[in-house]
């Protein structure tokens, strides 16, 4: 362990280094470890690259060092982290902290900004809807094993949705996390995978409570889309919505979600006619 303390002491001497965080179980963060025995996160107050990575061996110990600028940390604190980066900072231990910078910032980093929380809730709900819709169709056709896989995925998306509702990033072990937050959703998953009934019967029994949960979550989970539709009084063309920066690349199953919102009278669907036989769907918030 002496070489570890030497490394920390050496790097802490640099005037531009604000904080150093250490991860001693890098196998839990394989994407960032790349075979190293230790991961260090170094926060620097020096102008330069916002994020750089160095691989080296210090006193016989393979180390990967991720350096982040203070500007990058401030940006993440304002706009939010992705899940993998959130897990990285959550699992790291502060070993040097000039002025308690990271002690103050880490709590902010691991808290979801409201706009990101709404986006992730909407995304997870739309995927919950997609996989449940698939499961219903597969069950109707008698494809039980395929239905089981889709239903399992729908419950996983529900679990991730619950985590985001609790203003938490979903863990790798999301079911252990959800067991604490929502025991009812956990029990549905438990009944699906280890219930005593034959598989087809288990699926049949679970379809109704899962669909009830799906419908109950529709309006609050669609708030991200409702907010976008409410930014103007005239209808939004479907093609316009898909091109919006807030939607493009978001992972939201927009078409499927809008269809469900129309059926539940949250949104009005309008068919706008164009030149010739061309027509396009448009959407407007219901009164």
C-alpha positions as a printed Julia matrix, in Angstrom:
287×3 Matrix{Float64}:
   0.0     0.0     0.0
   3.0     2.3     0.43
   3.25    2.89   -3.31
  -0.39    4.01   -3.33
   0.25    6.65   -0.67
   3.35    7.8    -2.57
   1.33    8.22   -5.77
  -1.35   10.23   -3.96
   1.21   12.39   -2.19
   3.04   13.11   -5.46
  -0.06   14.06   -7.4
  -1.5    16.14   -4.55
   1.64   18.31   -4.63
   0.67   19.64   -8.08
  -0.7    23.15   -7.65
  -3.48   22.69  -10.2
  -4.89   19.5    -8.59
  -8.06   20.17   -6.61
  -9.15   16.64   -5.75
  -8.15   13.0    -6.16
 -10.61   10.1    -5.91
  -9.62    6.43   -5.79
 -11.43    3.26   -6.84
  -9.97    0.11   -5.33
 -12.35   -2.37   -6.99
 -11.98   -1.39  -10.65
 -13.61   -4.63  -11.9
 -16.93   -2.98  -11.01
 -16.12   -0.2   -13.47
 -14.6    -2.27  -16.28
 -15.29    0.31  -18.96
 -12.99    2.78  -17.2
 -10.44    0.34  -15.7
  -9.11   -1.43  -18.8
  -7.35   -4.07  -16.69
  -5.8    -1.69  -14.15
  -5.59   -2.55  -10.45
  -6.62    0.94   -9.45
  -8.52    3.87  -10.95
  -7.82    7.46   -9.95
 -10.01   10.42  -10.81
  -8.01   13.64  -10.75
  -9.8    16.99  -10.8
  -7.62   19.77  -12.17
  -8.01   23.55  -12.17
  -5.65   23.99  -15.12
  -6.87   24.99  -18.61
  -6.61   22.17  -21.12
  -8.47   19.02  -22.1
 -11.76   18.54  -20.26
 -11.13   14.82  -19.93
  -7.96   12.86  -20.59
  -6.9     9.33  -19.67
  -3.42    8.03  -18.81
  -2.33    4.4   -18.4
   0.88    3.62  -16.54
   2.54    1.36  -13.97
   3.5     2.93  -10.64
   5.72    0.82   -8.34
   4.57   -2.31  -10.15
   0.86   -1.45   -9.89
  -1.1    -0.9   -13.16
  -3.0     2.36  -12.84
  -5.51    4.19  -15.02
  -5.81    7.89  -14.3
  -8.78    9.9   -15.55
  -8.16   13.66  -15.41
 -11.12   16.01  -15.5
 -11.07   19.78  -15.69
 -12.95   21.79  -13.11
 -15.04   23.15  -15.98
 -16.11   19.61  -16.93
 -17.15   18.86  -13.33
 -19.18   22.08  -13.18
 -20.83   21.23  -16.5
 -21.77   17.74  -15.3
 -23.11   19.2   -12.05
 -25.42   21.46  -14.06
 -26.48   19.11  -16.88
 -26.12   15.67  -15.29
 -23.96   12.58  -15.71
 -24.65    9.49  -17.75
 -25.27    6.31  -15.75
 -21.78    4.82  -16.12
 -20.07    8.03  -15.06
 -22.46    8.39  -12.13
 -21.53    4.87  -10.95
 -17.85    5.76  -11.29
 -18.1     8.83   -9.05
 -20.43    7.04   -6.6
 -17.97    4.19   -6.06
 -14.89    6.43   -5.71
 -13.33    7.39   -2.36
 -12.0    10.92   -1.88
  -8.31   10.71   -0.93
  -7.3    14.35   -1.47
  -9.64   17.33   -1.52
  -8.36   20.89   -1.55
 -10.99   23.07    0.12
 -13.48   20.17    0.22
 -14.22   20.78   -3.46
 -15.37   17.24   -4.34
 -17.03   16.7    -0.98
 -19.35   19.54   -1.97
 -19.6    18.73   -5.67
 -20.13   14.97   -5.55
 -23.57   15.24   -3.96
 -24.56   17.65   -6.73
 -23.06   15.38   -9.4
 -25.04   12.37   -8.21
 -28.33   14.27   -8.07
 -30.29   14.27  -11.3
 -31.14   17.73  -12.71
 -34.93   18.01  -13.11
 -34.83   18.19  -16.93
 -32.66   15.05  -17.13
 -34.89   13.25  -14.64
 -37.97   14.03  -16.77
 -36.2    12.86  -19.92
 -35.04    9.58  -18.39
 -38.45    8.87  -16.86
 -40.07    9.43  -20.25
 -37.52    7.25  -22.02
 -37.81    4.37  -19.55
 -41.6     4.56  -19.62
 -41.69    4.43  -23.42
 -39.46    1.33  -23.36
 -41.63   -0.2   -20.63
 -44.58    0.38  -22.96
 -42.75   -1.03  -25.98
 -41.69   -4.29  -24.31
 -45.09   -4.8   -22.69
 -46.84   -4.25  -26.03
 -44.49   -6.85  -27.57
 -45.2    -9.27  -24.72
 -48.98   -8.99  -25.17
 -48.73   -9.68  -28.89
 -46.37  -12.63  -28.39
 -48.63  -14.1   -25.72
 -51.64  -13.76  -28.03
 -49.73  -15.72  -30.69
 -48.7   -18.4   -28.2
 -44.96  -17.61  -28.27
 -44.51  -18.13  -24.53
 -40.71  -18.05  -24.22
 -40.39  -14.93  -26.38
 -43.22  -13.36  -24.4
 -41.37  -14.17  -21.17
 -38.24  -12.35  -22.39
 -40.23   -9.26  -23.46
 -42.16   -9.2   -20.19
 -38.89   -9.48  -18.26
 -37.54   -6.51  -20.2
 -40.71   -4.5   -19.56
 -40.4    -5.07  -15.81
 -36.72   -4.1   -15.91
 -37.64   -0.82  -17.59
 -40.31   -0.29  -14.95
 -37.66   -0.83  -12.28
 -35.32    1.69  -13.93
 -38.25    4.12  -14.17
 -38.83    3.78  -10.42
 -35.15    4.53   -9.74
 -35.33    7.72  -11.79
 -38.58    8.71  -10.04
 -36.65    8.42   -6.76
 -34.02   10.79   -8.24
 -31.47    7.96   -8.32
 -29.39    6.56  -11.15
 -30.27    2.87  -11.72
 -27.65    0.47  -10.34
 -26.16   -2.5   -12.17
 -28.08   -4.6    -9.63
 -31.29   -2.67  -10.25
 -33.52   -5.28   -8.59
 -31.71   -4.99   -5.25
 -32.13   -1.23   -5.57
 -35.85   -1.44   -6.41
 -36.53   -3.9    -3.6
 -35.93   -0.94   -1.27
 -37.91    1.61   -3.31
 -40.93   -0.33   -4.61
 -41.51   -3.8    -3.2
 -44.65   -4.27   -5.36
 -42.67   -4.01   -8.62
 -39.99   -6.28   -7.16
 -42.61   -8.91   -6.26
 -44.03   -8.86   -9.79
 -40.56   -9.59  -11.16
 -39.98  -12.28   -8.53
 -43.3   -13.92   -9.41
 -42.42  -13.92  -13.11
 -38.98  -15.52  -12.76
 -39.4   -17.88   -9.8
 -43.16  -18.31   -9.3
 -44.59  -21.79   -8.72
 -47.18  -21.71  -11.51
 -46.35  -22.96  -15.05
 -44.73  -20.21  -17.12
 -47.76  -19.53  -19.34
 -50.0   -19.22  -16.27
 -47.52  -16.91  -14.51
 -47.49  -14.64  -17.55
 -51.28  -14.64  -17.81
 -51.66  -13.72  -14.13
 -49.12  -10.9   -14.37
 -50.45   -9.23  -17.52
 -53.27   -7.38  -15.73
 -51.29   -5.87  -12.79
 -48.47   -4.83  -15.13
 -50.9    -3.15  -17.52
 -52.62   -1.38  -14.62
 -49.23   -0.05  -13.51
 -48.41    0.98  -17.08
 -51.62    3.02  -17.44
 -51.2     4.62  -14.0
 -47.72    5.83  -14.96
 -48.67    7.23  -18.37
 -49.45   10.87  -17.56
 -46.67   11.59  -15.03
 -44.12    9.73  -17.15
 -45.12   11.63  -20.3
 -44.54   15.06  -18.75
 -41.39   15.57  -20.83
 -43.43   15.3   -24.05
 -46.35   17.26  -22.59
 -43.98   20.14  -21.78
 -42.66   20.16  -25.35
 -46.14   20.07  -26.91
 -47.21   22.9   -24.59
 -44.55   25.32  -25.84
 -46.88   26.46  -28.63
 -50.62   26.55  -29.37
 -50.58   25.12  -32.9
 -50.18   21.4   -33.65
 -46.75   19.76  -33.91
 -46.09   17.67  -36.98
 -44.68   14.26  -36.1
 -41.68   14.96  -38.33
 -41.06   18.24  -36.46
 -41.03   16.46  -33.12
 -38.56   13.84  -34.32
 -36.17   16.61  -35.47
 -36.19   18.46  -32.15
 -32.84   18.32  -30.28
 -34.8    17.33  -27.15
 -36.12   14.24  -28.97
 -33.5    13.31  -31.57
 -31.16   10.73  -30.06
 -33.06   10.65  -26.75
 -34.04    6.98  -27.04
 -37.73    7.79  -26.48
 -40.14    5.53  -28.4
 -42.03    8.63  -29.52
 -44.49    7.15  -32.01
 -45.63    4.44  -29.6
 -45.86    6.87  -26.69
 -47.9     9.44  -28.63
 -50.28    6.73  -29.78
 -50.91    5.71  -26.15
 -51.31    9.37  -25.11
 -53.91    9.85  -27.85
 -55.85    6.75  -26.73
 -55.91    8.05  -23.15
 -57.01   11.55  -24.32
 -53.87   13.32  -23.12
 -53.11   14.46  -26.67
 -55.19   15.12  -29.78
 -54.1    13.59  -33.09
 -54.84   15.66  -36.19
 -54.38   14.6   -39.81
 -53.08   17.51  -41.87
 -53.47   17.25  -45.63
 -50.73   18.39  -47.97
 -50.24   18.48  -51.72
 -51.87   15.64  -53.64
 -52.59   12.58  -51.53
 -49.95   13.47  -48.96
 -51.05   13.82  -45.34
 -49.2    13.85  -42.02
 -50.06   13.31  -38.39
 -49.85   16.24  -36.0
 -50.33   16.48  -32.25
 -51.79   19.02  -29.88
 -52.37   18.92  -26.13
 -55.96   18.09  -25.19
 -57.98   20.86  -23.57
